[in-house]
PDB file of C-alpha atoms and ligand atoms in Angstrom:
ATOM      1  CA  UNK A   1      93.635  92.249 103.434  1.00 95.00           C
ATOM      2  CA  UNK A   2      95.846  94.410 101.609  1.00 98.00           C
ATOM      3  CA  UNK A   3      99.961  94.412 102.102  1.00 98.00           C
ATOM      4  CA  UNK A   4      99.735  97.829 103.747  1.00 98.00           C
ATOM      5  CA  UNK A   5      96.745  96.833 106.316  1.00 98.00           C
ATOM      6  CA  UNK A   6      98.883  93.203 107.179  1.00 98.00           C
ATOM      7  CA  UNK A   7     101.805  96.094 108.025  1.00 98.00           C
ATOM      8  CA  UNK A   8      99.791  98.251 110.191  1.00 98.00           C
ATOM      9  CA  UNK A   9      98.585  95.176 111.894  1.00 98.00           C
ATOM     10  CA  UNK A  10     101.836  94.007 112.976  1.00 98.00           C
ATOM     11  CA  UNK A  11     102.617  97.767 114.384  1.00 98.00           C
ATOM     12  CA  UNK A  12      99.210  97.554 116.001  1.00 98.00           C
ATOM     13  CA  UNK A  13      99.895  94.427 117.347  1.00 98.00           C
ATOM     14  CA  UNK A  14     103.298  93.893 118.238  1.00 98.00           C
ATOM     15  CA  UNK A  15     104.501  97.546 118.609  1.00 98.00           C
ATOM     16  CA  UNK A  16     106.695  97.376 115.702  1.00 98.00           C
ATOM     17  CA  UNK A  17     107.142  94.903 112.436  1.00 98.00           C
ATOM     18  CA  UNK A  18     110.113  93.648 111.154  1.00 98.00           C
ATOM     19  CA  UNK A  19     110.907  92.966 107.292  1.00 98.00           C
ATOM     20  CA  UNK A  20     114.107  91.593 106.141  1.00 98.00           C
ATOM     21  CA  UNK A  21     115.336  92.513 103.008  1.00 97.00           C
ATOM     22  CA  UNK A  22     116.352  90.105 100.071  1.00 96.00           C
ATOM     23  CA  UNK A  23     118.691  90.890  96.947  1.00 93.00           C
ATOM     24  CA  UNK A  24     118.505  88.427  94.691  1.00 92.00           C
ATOM     25  CA  UNK A  25     121.755  88.995  93.634  1.00 90.00           C
ATOM     26  CA  UNK A  26     122.772  87.458  97.015  1.00 92.00           C
ATOM     27  CA  UNK A  27     120.649  84.225  97.148  1.00 93.00           C
ATOM     28  CA  UNK A  28     118.486  81.890  95.388  1.00 92.00           C
ATOM     29  CA  UNK A  29     117.363  78.193  95.310  1.00 95.00           C
ATOM     30  CA  UNK A  30     117.586  76.005  97.976  1.00 97.00           C
ATOM     31  CA  UNK A  31     119.102  78.355 100.029  1.00 97.00           C
ATOM     32  CA  UNK A  32     116.421  81.158  99.773  1.00 98.00           C
ATOM     33  CA  UNK A  33     113.495  78.452 100.526  1.00 98.00           C
ATOM     34  CA  UNK A  34     115.812  77.556 103.638  1.00 98.00           C
ATOM     35  CA  UNK A  35     115.919  81.393 104.560  1.00 98.00           C
ATOM     36  CA  UNK A  36     112.448  82.528 104.141  1.00 98.00           C
ATOM     37  CA  UNK A  37     111.205  79.311 105.944  1.00 98.00           C
ATOM     38  CA  UNK A  38     113.600  80.203 108.637  1.00 98.00           C
ATOM     39  CA  UNK A  39     112.344  83.792 108.610  1.00 98.00           C
ATOM     40  CA  UNK A  40     108.911  82.974 108.998  1.00 98.00           C
ATOM     41  CA  UNK A  41     109.425  80.471 111.940  1.00 98.00           C
ATOM     42  CA  UNK A  42     111.106  83.080 113.615  1.00 98.00           C
ATOM     43  CA  UNK A  43     108.382  85.582 113.092  1.00 98.00           C
ATOM     44  CA  UNK A  44     109.512  88.264 110.616  1.00 98.00           C
ATOM     45  CA  UNK A  45     106.645  90.008 109.149  1.00 98.00           C
ATOM     46  CA  UNK A  46     107.565  90.079 105.520  1.00 98.00           C
ATOM     47  CA  UNK A  47     110.071  90.715 102.935  1.00 98.00           C
ATOM     48  CA  UNK A  48     111.169  93.494 100.872  1.00 98.00           C
ATOM     49  CA  UNK A  49     113.100  91.927  97.788  1.00 96.00           C
ATOM     50  CA  UNK A  50     115.515  94.614  95.484  1.00 92.00           C
ATOM     51  CA  UNK A  51     118.397  96.473  95.778  1.00 77.00           C
ATOM     52  CA  UNK A  52     119.833  99.681  94.364  1.00 68.00           C
ATOM     53  CA  UNK A  53     122.251  97.951  91.579  1.00 68.00           C
ATOM     54  CA  UNK A  54     120.651  94.562  90.868  1.00 65.00           C
ATOM     55  CA  UNK A  55     123.259  92.555  88.379  1.00 66.00           C
ATOM     56  CA  UNK A  56     120.916  89.098  87.719  1.00 70.00           C
ATOM     57  CA  UNK A  57     118.139  88.947  85.666  1.00 78.00           C
ATOM     58  CA  UNK A  58     116.156  86.588  87.952  1.00 90.00           C
ATOM     59  CA  UNK A  59     113.724  88.909  90.147  1.00 92.00           C
ATOM     60  CA  UNK A  60     110.640  87.071  88.798  1.00 93.00           C
ATOM     61  CA  UNK A  61     112.105  83.631  89.584  1.00 94.00           C
ATOM     62  CA  UNK A  62     113.504  85.122  93.202  1.00 95.00           C
ATOM     63  CA  UNK A  63     109.552  86.276  94.553  1.00 96.00           C
ATOM     64  CA  UNK A  64     107.791  83.009  93.174  1.00 97.00           C
ATOM     65  CA  UNK A  65     110.765  80.749  94.920  1.00 97.00           C
ATOM     66  CA  UNK A  66     109.457  83.439  98.196  1.00 98.00           C
ATOM     67  CA  UNK A  67     105.922  82.547  97.631  1.00 97.00           C
ATOM     68  CA  UNK A  68     106.224  79.185  97.324  1.00 97.00           C
ATOM     69  CA  UNK A  69     107.950  78.581 100.679  1.00 98.00           C
ATOM     70  CA  UNK A  70     106.215  81.038 102.723  1.00 97.00           C
ATOM     71  CA  UNK A  71     102.459  82.915 103.003  1.00 97.00           C
ATOM     72  CA  UNK A  72     104.456  86.147 104.368  1.00 98.00           C
ATOM     73  CA  UNK A  73     104.063  89.085 102.014  1.00 98.00           C
ATOM     74  CA  UNK A  74     106.788  89.986  99.192  1.00 98.00           C
ATOM     75  CA  UNK A  75     107.476  93.835  99.029  1.00 98.00           C
ATOM     76  CA  UNK A  76     109.524  95.235  96.005  1.00 97.00           C
ATOM     77  CA  UNK A  77     111.697  97.573  96.598  1.00 96.00           C
ATOM     78  CA  UNK A  78     112.923  98.863  93.412  1.00 92.00           C
ATOM     79  CA  UNK A  79     116.458 100.111  92.921  1.00 83.00           C
ATOM     80  CA  UNK A  80     115.232 101.273  89.240  1.00 80.00           C
ATOM     81  CA  UNK A  81     111.921 100.572  86.727  1.00 80.00           C
ATOM     82  CA  UNK A  82     113.256  97.630  85.756  1.00 83.00           C
ATOM     83  CA  UNK A  83     112.396  96.137  89.293  1.00 88.00           C
ATOM     84  CA  UNK A  84     108.467  96.240  88.694  1.00 93.00           C
ATOM     85  CA  UNK A  85     106.951  92.612  88.955  1.00 94.00           C
ATOM     86  CA  UNK A  86     103.661  90.833  88.869  1.00 96.00           C
ATOM     87  CA  UNK A  87     105.307  88.170  90.805  1.00 96.00           C
ATOM     88  CA  UNK A  88     105.212  90.574  94.132  1.00 97.00           C
ATOM     89  CA  UNK A  89     102.358  91.235  96.537  1.00 98.00           C
ATOM     90  CA  UNK A  90     103.080  94.699  96.657  1.00 98.00           C
ATOM     91  CA  UNK A  91     105.858  97.558  95.795  1.00 98.00           C
ATOM     92  CA  UNK A  92     107.447 100.440  97.621  1.00 98.00           C
ATOM     93  CA  UNK A  93     106.512 103.311  95.186  1.00 98.00           C
ATOM     94  CA  UNK A  94     109.404 105.254  96.577  1.00 96.00           C
ATOM     95  CA  UNK A  95     109.998 109.055  95.811  1.00 97.00           C
ATOM     96  CA  UNK A  96     113.603 110.166  97.282  1.00 96.00           C
ATOM     97  CA  UNK A  97     112.470 113.408  98.989  1.00 98.00           C
ATOM     98  CA  UNK A  98     115.891 113.819 100.640  1.00 97.00           C
ATOM     99  CA  UNK A  99     117.672 114.590  97.191  1.00 95.00           C
ATOM    100  CA  UNK A 100     116.690 116.749  94.539  1.00 94.00           C
ATOM    101  CA  UNK A 101     117.021 114.691  91.673  1.00 93.00           C
ATOM    102  CA  UNK A 102     113.944 115.093  90.033  1.00 95.00           C
ATOM    103  CA  UNK A 103     114.344 111.774  88.124  1.00 94.00           C
ATOM    104  CA  UNK A 104     113.898 109.713  91.587  1.00 94.00           C
ATOM    105  CA  UNK A 105     111.343 112.315  92.659  1.00 96.00           C
ATOM    106  CA  UNK A 106     108.663 111.890  90.332  1.00 97.00           C
ATOM    107  CA  UNK A 107     110.492 111.005  86.420  1.00 96.00           C
ATOM    108  CA  UNK A 108     111.232 106.997  87.020  1.00 95.00           C
ATOM    109  CA  UNK A 109     107.524 107.248  88.770  1.00 96.00           C
ATOM    110  CA  UNK A 110     105.940 108.412  85.795  1.00 97.00           C
ATOM    111  CA  UNK A 111     107.107 105.201  83.383  1.00 96.00           C
ATOM    112  CA  UNK A 112     106.673 102.919  86.249  1.00 96.00           C
ATOM    113  CA  UNK A 113     102.751 103.854  86.884  1.00 97.00           C
ATOM    114  CA  UNK A 114     101.649 102.538  83.395  1.00 97.00           C
ATOM    115  CA  UNK A 115     102.729  99.271  84.193  1.00 96.00           C
ATOM    116  CA  UNK A 116     101.606  98.854  87.522  1.00 97.00           C
ATOM    117  CA  UNK A 117      98.475 100.039  86.673  1.00 98.00           C
ATOM    118  CA  UNK A 118      98.547  96.743  84.259  1.00 98.00           C
ATOM    119  CA  UNK A 119      99.300  94.364  86.548  1.00 97.00           C
ATOM    120  CA  UNK A 120      97.390  95.544  89.036  1.00 98.00           C
ATOM    121  CA  UNK A 121     100.101  95.719  91.829  1.00 98.00           C
ATOM    122  CA  UNK A 122      99.291  97.028  95.250  1.00 98.00           C
ATOM    123  CA  UNK A 123     101.739 100.338  96.150  1.00 98.00           C
ATOM    124  CA  UNK A 124     102.516 101.675  99.104  1.00 98.00           C
ATOM    125  CA  UNK A 125     103.556 105.601  98.605  1.00 98.00           C
ATOM    126  CA  UNK A 126     106.566 106.074 100.601  1.00 98.00           C
ATOM    127  CA  UNK A 127     109.060 109.127 101.297  1.00 98.00           C
ATOM    128  CA  UNK A 128     112.909 107.576 100.995  1.00 97.00           C
ATOM    129  CA  UNK A 129     115.208 109.466 102.682  1.00 98.00           C
ATOM    130  CA  UNK A 130     119.068 108.821 102.574  1.00 97.00           C
ATOM    131  CA  UNK A 131     120.373 109.931 105.703  1.00 98.00           C
ATOM    132  CA  UNK A 132     124.659 110.355 106.028  1.00 97.00           C
ATOM    133  CA  UNK A 133     126.195 107.213 107.342  1.00 96.00           C
ATOM    134  CA  UNK A 134     129.772 107.442 107.444  1.00 94.00           C
ATOM    135  CA  UNK A 135     131.204 106.710 104.023  1.00 90.00           C
ATOM    136  CA  UNK A 136     128.956 106.835 100.533  1.00 91.00           C
ATOM    137  CA  UNK A 137     126.489 104.248  99.826  1.00 90.00           C
ATOM    138  CA  UNK A 138     125.568 102.225  96.943  1.00 86.00           C
ATOM    139  CA  UNK A 139     122.073 104.003  97.068  1.00 86.00           C
ATOM    140  CA  UNK A 140     123.964 107.608  97.402  1.00 89.00           C
ATOM    141  CA  UNK A 141     125.905 107.234  94.496  1.00 89.00           C
ATOM    142  CA  UNK A 142     123.285 105.449  92.415  1.00 87.00           C
ATOM    143  CA  UNK A 143     120.809 108.407  93.023  1.00 88.00           C
ATOM    144  CA  UNK A 144     123.397 110.989  92.128  1.00 89.00           C
ATOM    145  CA  UNK A 145     122.207 112.728  95.572  1.00 90.00           C
ATOM    146  CA  UNK A 146     123.311 113.663  98.738  1.00 92.00           C
ATOM    147  CA  UNK A 147     122.362 112.349 101.731  1.00 97.00           C
ATOM    148  CA  UNK A 148     120.708 114.283 105.103  1.00 98.00           C
ATOM    149  CA  UNK A 149     123.330 114.950 107.623  1.00 98.00           C
ATOM    150  CA  UNK A 150     123.574 113.246 110.624  1.00 97.00           C
ATOM    151  CA  UNK A 151     123.510 115.971 112.858  1.00 98.00           C
ATOM    152  CA  UNK A 152     120.795 117.768 111.382  1.00 98.00           C
ATOM    153  CA  UNK A 153     117.345 115.870 112.431  1.00 98.00           C
ATOM    154  CA  UNK A 154     115.460 119.214 112.116  1.00 98.00           C
ATOM    155  CA  UNK A 155     116.085 118.815 108.431  1.00 98.00           C
ATOM    156  CA  UNK A 156     115.115 115.022 108.337  1.00 98.00           C
ATOM    157  CA  UNK A 157     111.584 115.862 110.281  1.00 98.00           C
ATOM    158  CA  UNK A 158     110.905 118.834 107.886  1.00 98.00           C
ATOM    159  CA  UNK A 159     111.458 116.856 104.850  1.00 98.00           C
ATOM    160  CA  UNK A 160     109.035 113.668 106.486  1.00 98.00           C
ATOM    161  CA  UNK A 161     106.403 116.099 107.637  1.00 98.00           C
ATOM    162  CA  UNK A 162     106.407 117.052 103.931  1.00 98.00           C
ATOM    163  CA  UNK A 163     105.964 113.518 102.858  1.00 98.00           C
ATOM    164  CA  UNK A 164     103.033 113.038 105.312  1.00 98.00           C
ATOM    165  CA  UNK A 165     101.238 116.147 103.923  1.00 98.00           C
ATOM    166  CA  UNK A 166     101.937 115.175 100.351  1.00 98.00           C
ATOM    167  CA  UNK A 167      99.303 111.780 101.690  1.00 98.00           C
ATOM    168  CA  UNK A 168     102.511 109.402 101.509  1.00 98.00           C
ATOM    169  CA  UNK A 169     101.980 106.465 103.790  1.00 98.00           C
ATOM    170  CA  UNK A 170     105.522 105.592 105.471  1.00 98.00           C
ATOM    171  CA  UNK A 171     108.153 107.872 105.633  1.00 98.00           C
ATOM    172  CA  UNK A 172     111.946 105.781 105.156  1.00 98.00           C
ATOM    173  CA  UNK A 173     114.747 106.472 107.126  1.00 98.00           C
ATOM    174  CA  UNK A 174     117.476 105.032 105.079  1.00 97.00           C
ATOM    175  CA  UNK A 175     121.346 104.551 106.028  1.00 96.00           C
ATOM    176  CA  UNK A 176     121.937 102.424 102.799  1.00 93.00           C
ATOM    177  CA  UNK A 177     122.413  98.819 102.688  1.00 91.00           C
ATOM    178  CA  UNK A 178     125.900  98.129 104.433  1.00 92.00           C
ATOM    179  CA  UNK A 179     126.124 101.428 106.608  1.00 95.00           C
ATOM    180  CA  UNK A 180     128.817 102.289 108.397  1.00 96.00           C
ATOM    181  CA  UNK A 181     126.884 103.839 111.177  1.00 97.00           C
ATOM    182  CA  UNK A 182     122.659 103.550 111.242  1.00 98.00           C
ATOM    183  CA  UNK A 183     120.315 105.910 111.270  1.00 98.00           C
ATOM    184  CA  UNK A 184     120.737 107.913 114.863  1.00 98.00           C
ATOM    185  CA  UNK A 185     118.313 107.451 117.576  1.00 98.00           C
ATOM    186  CA  UNK A 186     117.550 110.739 118.173  1.00 98.00           C
ATOM    187  CA  UNK A 187     116.981 111.503 114.756  1.00 98.00           C
ATOM    188  CA  UNK A 188     114.008 108.765 114.580  1.00 99.00           C
ATOM    189  CA  UNK A 189     112.825 109.969 117.377  1.00 98.00           C
ATOM    190  CA  UNK A 190     112.467 113.402 116.445  1.00 98.00           C
ATOM    191  CA  UNK A 191     111.026 112.729 113.113  1.00 99.00           C
ATOM    192  CA  UNK A 192     108.912 109.422 114.728  1.00 98.00           C
ATOM    193  CA  UNK A 193     107.499 112.180 117.310  1.00 98.00           C
ATOM    194  CA  UNK A 194     106.537 114.578 114.811  1.00 98.00           C
ATOM    195  CA  UNK A 195     104.880 112.409 112.503  1.00 98.00           C
ATOM    196  CA  UNK A 196     101.503 110.515 112.470  1.00 98.00           C
ATOM    197  CA  UNK A 197     102.581 108.101 109.740  1.00 98.00           C
ATOM    198  CA  UNK A 198     104.604 105.341 110.825  1.00 98.00           C
ATOM    199  CA  UNK A 199     108.888 105.298 109.951  1.00 99.00           C
ATOM    200  CA  UNK A 200     110.752 102.866 108.855  1.00 98.00           C
ATOM    201  CA  UNK A 201     114.375 102.448 109.701  1.00 98.00           C
ATOM    202  CA  UNK A 202     117.019 100.387 107.921  1.00 98.00           C
ATOM    203  CA  UNK A 203     121.038 100.529 107.315  1.00 96.00           C
ATOM    204  CA  UNK A 204     123.534  99.151 109.037  1.00 97.00           C
ATOM    205  CA  UNK A 205     121.795  97.524 111.953  1.00 98.00           C
ATOM    206  CA  UNK A 206     123.733  94.689 112.451  1.00 98.00           C
ATOM    207  CA  UNK A 207     122.604  93.689 116.400  1.00 98.00           C
ATOM    208  CA  UNK A 208     119.599  93.139 118.156  1.00 98.00           C
ATOM    209  CA  UNK A 209     120.147  95.667 120.512  1.00 98.00           C
ATOM    210  CA  UNK A 210     120.331  98.572 117.543  1.00 98.00           C
ATOM    211  CA  UNK A 211     117.127  97.343 116.118  1.00 98.00           C
ATOM    212  CA  UNK A 212     115.383  97.513 119.740  1.00 98.00           C
ATOM    213  CA  UNK A 213     116.899 101.441 119.631  1.00 98.00           C
ATOM    214  CA  UNK A 214     115.197 102.141 116.610  1.00 98.00           C
ATOM    215  CA  UNK A 215     111.449 101.309 118.196  1.00 98.00           C
ATOM    216  CA  UNK A 216     112.014 102.278 121.399  1.00 98.00           C
ATOM    217  CA  UNK A 217     113.135 105.938 119.649  1.00 98.00           C
ATOM    218  CA  UNK A 218     109.750 105.578 117.568  1.00 98.00           C
ATOM    219  CA  UNK A 219     110.538 103.400 114.769  1.00 99.00           C
ATOM    220  CA  UNK A 220     107.399 101.516 113.229  1.00 98.00           C
ATOM    221  CA  UNK A 221     109.343  99.329 111.009  1.00 99.00           C
ATOM    222  CA  UNK A 222     112.655  98.042 111.121  1.00 98.00           C
ATOM    223  CA  UNK A 223     114.124  96.554 108.144  1.00 98.00           C
ATOM    224  CA  UNK A 224     117.803  94.515 108.068  1.00 98.00           C
ATOM    225  CA  UNK A 225     119.168  93.386 105.042  1.00 97.00           C
ATOM    226  CA  UNK A 226     123.192  92.702 104.684  1.00 95.00           C
ATOM    227  CA  UNK A 227     123.620  91.031 108.503  1.00 98.00           C
ATOM    228  CA  UNK A 228     121.685  87.760 107.057  1.00 98.00           C
ATOM    229  CA  UNK A 229     123.214  87.399 103.814  1.00 96.00           C
ATOM    230  CA  UNK A 230     125.876  85.381 105.911  1.00 96.00           C
ATOM    231  CA  UNK A 231     124.187  81.762 107.092  1.00 96.00           C
ATOM    232  CA  UNK A 232     126.516  81.959 110.136  1.00 98.00           C
ATOM    233  CA  UNK A 233     123.760  84.744 111.341  1.00 98.00           C
ATOM    234  CA  UNK A 234     120.718  83.110 110.764  1.00 98.00           C
ATOM    235  CA  UNK A 235     120.486  81.327 114.009  1.00 98.00           C
ATOM    236  CA  UNK A 236     119.785  85.490 114.993  1.00 98.00           C
ATOM    237  CA  UNK A 237     116.996  85.919 113.150  1.00 98.00           C
ATOM    238  CA  UNK A 238     114.420  85.306 116.059  1.00 98.00           C
ATOM    239  CA  UNK A 239     116.470  87.341 118.482  1.00 98.00           C
ATOM    240  CA  UNK A 240     115.966  90.601 115.845  1.00 98.00           C
ATOM    241  CA  UNK A 241     112.224  89.811 115.521  1.00 98.00           C
ATOM    242  CA  UNK A 242     112.069  89.687 119.373  1.00 98.00           C
ATOM    243  CA  UNK A 243     113.753  92.975 119.734  1.00 98.00           C
ATOM    244  CA  UNK A 244     111.769  94.922 117.356  1.00 98.00           C
ATOM    245  CA  UNK A 245     108.339  93.316 118.827  1.00 98.00           C
ATOM    246  CA  UNK A 246     108.925  95.154 121.617  1.00 97.00           C
ATOM    247  CA  UNK A 247     104.915  95.377 122.768  1.00 95.00           C
ATOM    248  CA  UNK A 248     105.601  91.151 123.276  1.00 86.00           C
ATOM    249  CA  UNK A 249     108.586  91.521 124.869  1.00 73.00           C
ATOM    250  CA  UNK A 250     108.167  94.108 127.241  1.00 65.00           C
TER     251      UNK A 250
HETATM  252  C1  1GP B 301     118.837  98.857 102.854  1.00 81.04           C
HETATM  253  O1  1GP B 301     117.809  99.377 104.825  1.00 81.04           O
HETATM  254  C2  1GP B 301     118.453  98.550 104.045  1.00 81.04           C
HETATM  255  O2  1GP B 301     118.577  99.421 102.182  1.00 81.04           O
HETATM  256  C3  1GP B 301     118.796  97.445 104.731  1.00 81.04           C
HETATM  257  O3  1GP B 301     120.227  97.817 104.986  1.00 81.04           O
HETATM  258  O4  1GP B 301     121.503  95.796 104.441  1.00 81.04           O
HETATM  259  O5  1GP B 301     122.619  97.528 106.014  1.00 81.04           O
HETATM  260  O6  1GP B 301     120.756  96.110 106.476  1.00 81.04           O
HETATM  261  P1  1GP B 301     121.728  96.584 105.872  1.00 81.04           P
END
């Protein structure tokens, strides 16, 4: 089964899917093995791997480590073309549709496409939208684009609709890793109600209540990253998964 089908199956059966973002700069080796096993036991649906600023050159190694420890899918979440790897199960083929920077809309994609074809990697076309979240995030700075104002859900909705009409498979509302504030519930609600494709929400989600609110407002996929970089929080992975899997806990 393709990765996209697996995610859609989780959405259908559990109400929403919960993916954990792994930044290869932050975790590797035995600690990574323990973490992914713990996530699988806690009913996480898969892993995003990547980041807007990757300092180390260990992407392949990290992907191999994850695959050796779990059968959950690994999905590249690339901050740049150098983050394409045949060790992943799929790649979120993201176009930064909230910005007007041509490189991030289509430029880097042209460079990556032949590589993806050659390694026969599943692509999941995703409209990626940065949403203002308090202070400036790494994704905003690195992409040289300004986010959609958090009090303008109608701009987010129009942008997301355009993504759907362009044939994209998902829309990702991104507060940015470590965001001060998560994407506003009203925006999640307006965008999700207008769309027939799944809406992914991530950035600045640090408690299960917030994760649940995103699903209650229409999110089909919730992503967390930073929060579980601290081992002291690992015991809460199951609580987050349960909060996102709304059909199983209602
Ligand atoms: C970042 O949406 C993801 O791209 C996750 O954000 O690290 O803030 O959980 P956090």
